Amino acid sequence: MEHIYSKWYHPYEPAKAYSKRVAYFSMEFGIDQSFNIYSGGLGFLAGSHMRSGFELKQNMIGIGMLWKYGYYDQARNEDQTLKTEFNEKHFNFLEDTGIEVEIKLHDNPHVKVRAYVLKPEIFGTVPMYFLTTDVDGNDHLSRTITNHLYDKNQVTRVSQSIVLGIGGAKVVEALGGAETYHLNEGHALPAFYYLRDRGVSKHQMVFTTHTPEKAGNEERDAWHLNRCGFFGRQLSNEELEKEMVNGGMINYTVSALRMSKKANGVSKLHAKVANAMWKDYSGISEIIPITNAQNQKFWQDEIIKEAWISKNRKAYKERKLALKQELFKEVKKQTGKVFDTNVLTFVWARRFAAYKRADLLLHDFDRFKRLITNSKYPVQIIWAGKPYPYDYGAIDVFNHLVHQCKNEPNLAVLIGYEIDLSKRLKCGSDIWLNTPRITREASGTSGMTAAMNGSVNVSTNDGWIPEFEKDGENCFVLPPLDHNLPTWDQDKIDTNNLYNILEQNVIPTYYDNPDKWQDIVFKAMDDVIPDFTTQRMADEYYKKLF
């Protein structure tokens, strides 16, 4: 019997507004804690999108990668510093579709790629297909391509893009083809080259750019990519030269922008930044803003939601204290420290990248010491997040925080920052600290789900925040600065401003004016829902991009 998911299939009749067949390619998806194949925000965003696609009955499928060892597991060395572990994952809820395609990689013309399906009833997503090369008949090297998300070996990284792009496009063809092919970031770029050769028009290709960071916009040697099979066939010198930029390079973002009918940035500010970044390249598509969002049904605590809808302050407070208690059990388990539910609790939790400045509070160490030892206005601070396992600068910051927190009873650094812990931190914190250097955070969605659960954003005015913020009413925002200043100066000014806001506004409001604090909490929920939910976002993708 033919497998039901070996052709384009949805368990529902697609809604009229969303009937176009869309294939959504992403290197990572954060859907559920038990399916840990993501590294951070890009995955959380894509996972929420797939959930809302299902809720809205969209005719969309997801195409991703089945990472045998996931991203990595956070553990600790003997001195509590970060240890990265790679453990094999088991996802028995996936089913083999029976679809197997072949791609050419380097000098091997017959690398097998197999597709496993995540059915909608498992986690409430649109049907999703996950690709693996860990298939009988592949040589050892080919079988390892889908081992590690963002493998440190650059040749493997190129192979991963070819598997997701060309392997993914062939799987979509086997399912009956799509009307629109959407690349969530440039990793799956080979799909566009392959599809273009197959007669798929520019009108059917769209692209989302996610980051102004150089490392996030991959650029590689054109000759090398041609040898690897990146373009789906061997391009002639003349053809290759047409694709080159910056002296013989292929920039994944530039190529995707040139091949798309339309592209989007992930906040209004990011669309401006992205248009300015890429404007000097000829033939690129328009970049419109579709601001990132998160799935309310998945992320918002049900009792918090009921208290917010009925504006029941007492019910909210009781639930918040219970959620803090839950979070503090994890703090106690990992660090042996006993946190107090009545104390104002800050959380800084996201991917550890230099521009996000995990340690900004420590840049003025005297004020930091005063902050954490103030008996009139006590605070507790928790840090969590995953550095890239080979970003030794970021790991150093993580470990520095571990050492600074060790002997302080009200400071903690937690490991295991994945969906479950992320949810717990958002539900159990009072303050969500967001400290990226201005213009560097394309969107930053963690603050949205924090606000849904009553954690008040204290943030630089970057990413999605300018579209949300009413300073002092629904969050607290650092004053603007000139982002062209040297980073040292920016950090100094932002540190000073952050402390001024905390000392003069945030902390006194929490302790001395709890009614005002509660107003801010509810106002943030009013303003984040529905504007920053993926119901709105998934709808906009169909209307504005697809």
Coordinates of N, CA, C and O in Angstrom, one line a residue, residues 316-317 320-325 327-328 331 337-347 370-382 408-412 425 427-432 454-456 506-512 514 517:
Y316 N -3.5 36.1 38.8 CA -2.2 36.3 38.1 C -1.1 36.1 39.1 O -0.1 35.3 38.9
K317 N -1.1 36.8 40.2 CA 0.0 36.8 41.2 C 0.2 35.4 41.8 O 1.3 34.9 41.9
K320 N 1.9 33.3 39.1 CA 3.3 33.8 38.8 C 4.2 33.2 39.9 O 5.3 32.7 39.7
L321 N 3.7 33.3 41.2 CA 4.5 32.7 42.3 C 4.7 31.2 42.1 O 5.8 30.7 42.4
A322 N 3.7 30.5 41.7 CA 3.8 29.1 41.5 C 4.8 28.8 40.3 O 5.6 27.8 40.4
L323 N 4.8 29.6 39.3 CA 5.7 29.4 38.1 C 7.1 29.7 38.5 O 8.1 29.1 38.1
K324 N 7.3 30.7 39.4 CA 8.6 31.1 39.9 C 9.2 29.9 40.7 O 10.3 29.5 40.6
Q325 N 8.3 29.3 41.5 CA 8.6 28.1 42.3 C 9.2 27.0 41.4 O 10.2 26.4 41.7
L327 N 10.5 27.2 38.4 CA 11.8 27.6 37.9 C 12.9 27.5 38.9 O 14.0 27.0 38.6
F328 N 12.6 27.9 40.2 CA 13.6 27.8 41.2 C 13.9 26.4 41.6 O 15.0 26.2 42.2
V331 N 16.8 25.8 39.4 CA 18.0 26.5 39.9 C 18.6 25.7 41.1 O 19.8 25.5 41.1
K337 N 21.3 26.4 45.0 CA 20.9 27.7 45.5 C 19.4 27.7 45.7 O 18.7 27.2 44.9
V338 N 19.0 28.4 46.8 CA 17.6 28.5 47.1 C 17.1 29.9 46.8 O 17.5 30.9 47.5
F339 N 16.4 30.1 45.7 CA 15.9 31.4 45.3 C 14.5 31.7 46.0 O 13.8 30.8 46.3
D340 N 14.2 33.0 46.1 CA 13.0 33.4 46.9 C 12.0 33.9 45.9 O 12.3 34.8 45.1
T341 N 10.7 33.4 45.9 CA 9.7 33.8 44.9 C 9.3 35.2 45.1 O 8.7 35.8 44.2
N342 N 9.5 35.8 46.3 CA 9.1 37.2 46.5 C 10.2 38.2 46.0 O 9.9 39.4 46.0
V343 N 11.3 37.7 45.5 CA 12.4 38.6 45.0 C 12.3 38.8 43.5 O 12.0 37.9 42.8
L344 N 12.5 40.1 43.1 CA 12.5 40.4 41.7 C 13.6 39.6 40.9 O 14.7 39.6 41.3
T345 N 13.1 38.9 39.9 CA 14.0 37.9 39.2 C 14.2 38.3 37.8 O 13.3 38.4 37.0
F346 N 15.5 38.5 37.4 CA 15.9 38.9 36.1 C 16.3 37.6 35.4 O 17.0 36.7 36.0
V347 N 16.0 37.5 34.1 CA 16.6 36.4 33.3 C 17.2 37.0 32.0 O 16.6 37.8 31.3
R370 N 26.8 46.4 43.7 CA 25.8 47.2 44.5 C 24.4 46.6 44.2 O 23.5 46.4 45.1
L371 N 24.1 46.3 42.9 CA 22.8 45.8 42.5 C 22.5 44.4 43.2 O 21.4 44.2 43.7
I372 N 23.5 43.5 43.3 CA 23.2 42.2 43.8 C 23.3 42.1 45.3 O 23.0 41.0 45.9
T373 N 23.7 43.2 45.9 CA 23.9 43.1 47.4 C 22.9 44.1 48.1 O 23.0 44.4 49.3
N374 N 22.0 44.7 47.3 CA 21.1 45.8 47.9 C 20.0 45.1 48.7 O 19.1 44.4 48.1
S375 N 20.0 45.2 50.0 CA 19.0 44.5 50.9 C 17.7 45.2 50.8 O 16.7 44.5 51.1
K376 N 17.6 46.5 50.5 CA 16.3 47.1 50.4 C 15.5 46.6 49.2 O 14.3 46.4 49.2
Y377 N 16.3 46.5 48.1 CA 15.7 46.1 46.8 C 16.4 44.9 46.3 O 17.3 45.0 45.4
P378 N 16.2 43.7 46.9 CA 16.9 42.5 46.4 C 16.6 42.1 45.0 O 15.5 42.3 44.6
V379 N 17.6 41.5 44.3 CA 17.3 40.9 43.0 C 17.9 39.5 42.9 O 18.8 39.2 43.7
Q380 N 17.4 38.7 42.0 CA 18.0 37.4 41.6 C 18.2 37.5 40.1 O 17.4 38.0 39.4
I381 N 19.3 36.9 39.6 CA 19.6 36.9 38.2 C 20.0 35.5 37.7 O 20.8 34.8 38.4
I382 N 19.3 35.1 36.6 CA 19.6 33.8 36.0 C 20.1 34.1 34.6 O 19.5 34.8 33.8
E408 N 27.9 33.6 44.8 CA 26.8 34.6 45.1 C 25.5 33.8 45.2 O 25.1 33.1 44.3
P409 N 24.8 33.9 46.3 CA 23.6 33.1 46.6 C 22.4 33.5 45.7 O 21.5 32.7 45.5
N410 N 22.4 34.6 45.0 CA 21.3 35.1 44.2 C 21.6 35.2 42.7 O 20.9 35.8 42.0
L411 N 22.7 34.5 42.3 CA 23.0 34.5 40.9 C 23.2 33.0 40.4 O 23.7 32.2 41.1
A412 N 22.7 32.7 39.2 CA 22.8 31.3 38.7 C 23.0 31.3 37.2 O 22.4 32.2 36.5
L425 N 11.8 29.6 32.0 CA 12.4 30.9 32.3 C 11.5 32.0 32.0 O 11.4 33.0 32.7
C427 N 8.2 31.9 32.0 CA 7.1 31.8 32.9 C 7.5 32.3 34.3 O 6.7 32.9 35.0
G428 N 8.7 32.0 34.7 CA 9.1 32.2 36.1 C 9.9 33.4 36.3 O 10.3 33.7 37.5
S429 N 10.2 34.2 35.3 CA 10.9 35.5 35.5 C 10.0 36.7 35.6 O 8.9 36.7 35.2
D430 N 10.5 37.7 36.3 CA 9.8 39.0 36.3 C 10.3 40.0 35.2 O 9.6 40.8 34.7
I431 N 11.6 39.9 34.9 CA 12.2 40.8 34.0 C 12.9 39.9 32.9 O 13.6 39.0 33.2
W432 N 12.7 40.3 31.6 CA 13.4 39.6 30.5 C 14.4 40.6 30.0 O 14.0 41.6 29.4
G454 N 4.1 37.4 31.3 CA 4.2 38.4 32.4 C 5.6 38.7 32.8 O 5.8 39.3 33.8
S455 N 6.6 38.4 31.9 CA 7.9 38.8 32.2 C 8.2 40.1 31.4 O 8.0 40.1 30.2
V456 N 8.5 41.2 32.1 CA 8.6 42.5 31.5 C 9.9 42.7 30.8 O 11.0 42.5 31.4
V506 N 12.8 50.5 37.1 CA 12.4 49.1 37.1 C 12.2 48.6 38.5 O 11.1 48.2 39.0
I507 N 13.3 48.6 39.3 CA 13.3 48.0 40.6 C 12.4 48.7 41.6 O 11.6 48.0 42.2
P508 N 12.4 50.1 41.7 CA 11.5 50.7 42.6 C 10.0 50.5 42.2 O 9.2 50.3 43.1
T509 N 9.7 50.4 40.9 CA 8.3 50.2 40.5 C 7.9 48.8 41.0 O 6.8 48.6 41.6
Y510 N 8.7 47.8 40.8 CA 8.3 46.4 41.2 C 8.0 46.4 42.7 O 7.0 45.8 43.2
Y511 N 8.9 47.0 43.6 CA 8.8 46.9 45.0 C 7.8 47.9 45.6 O 7.1 47.6 46.5
D512 N 7.8 49.2 45.1 CA 7.1 50.2 45.7 C 5.7 50.5 45.1 O 4.9 51.2 45.7
P514 N 3.4 48.0 43.2 CA 3.0 46.8 42.6 C 1.8 46.9 41.7 O 1.7 46.1 40.7
W517 N 3.2 48.0 38.4 CA 3.9 46.8 37.8 C 2.9 45.9 37.1 O 3.1 45.5 36.0

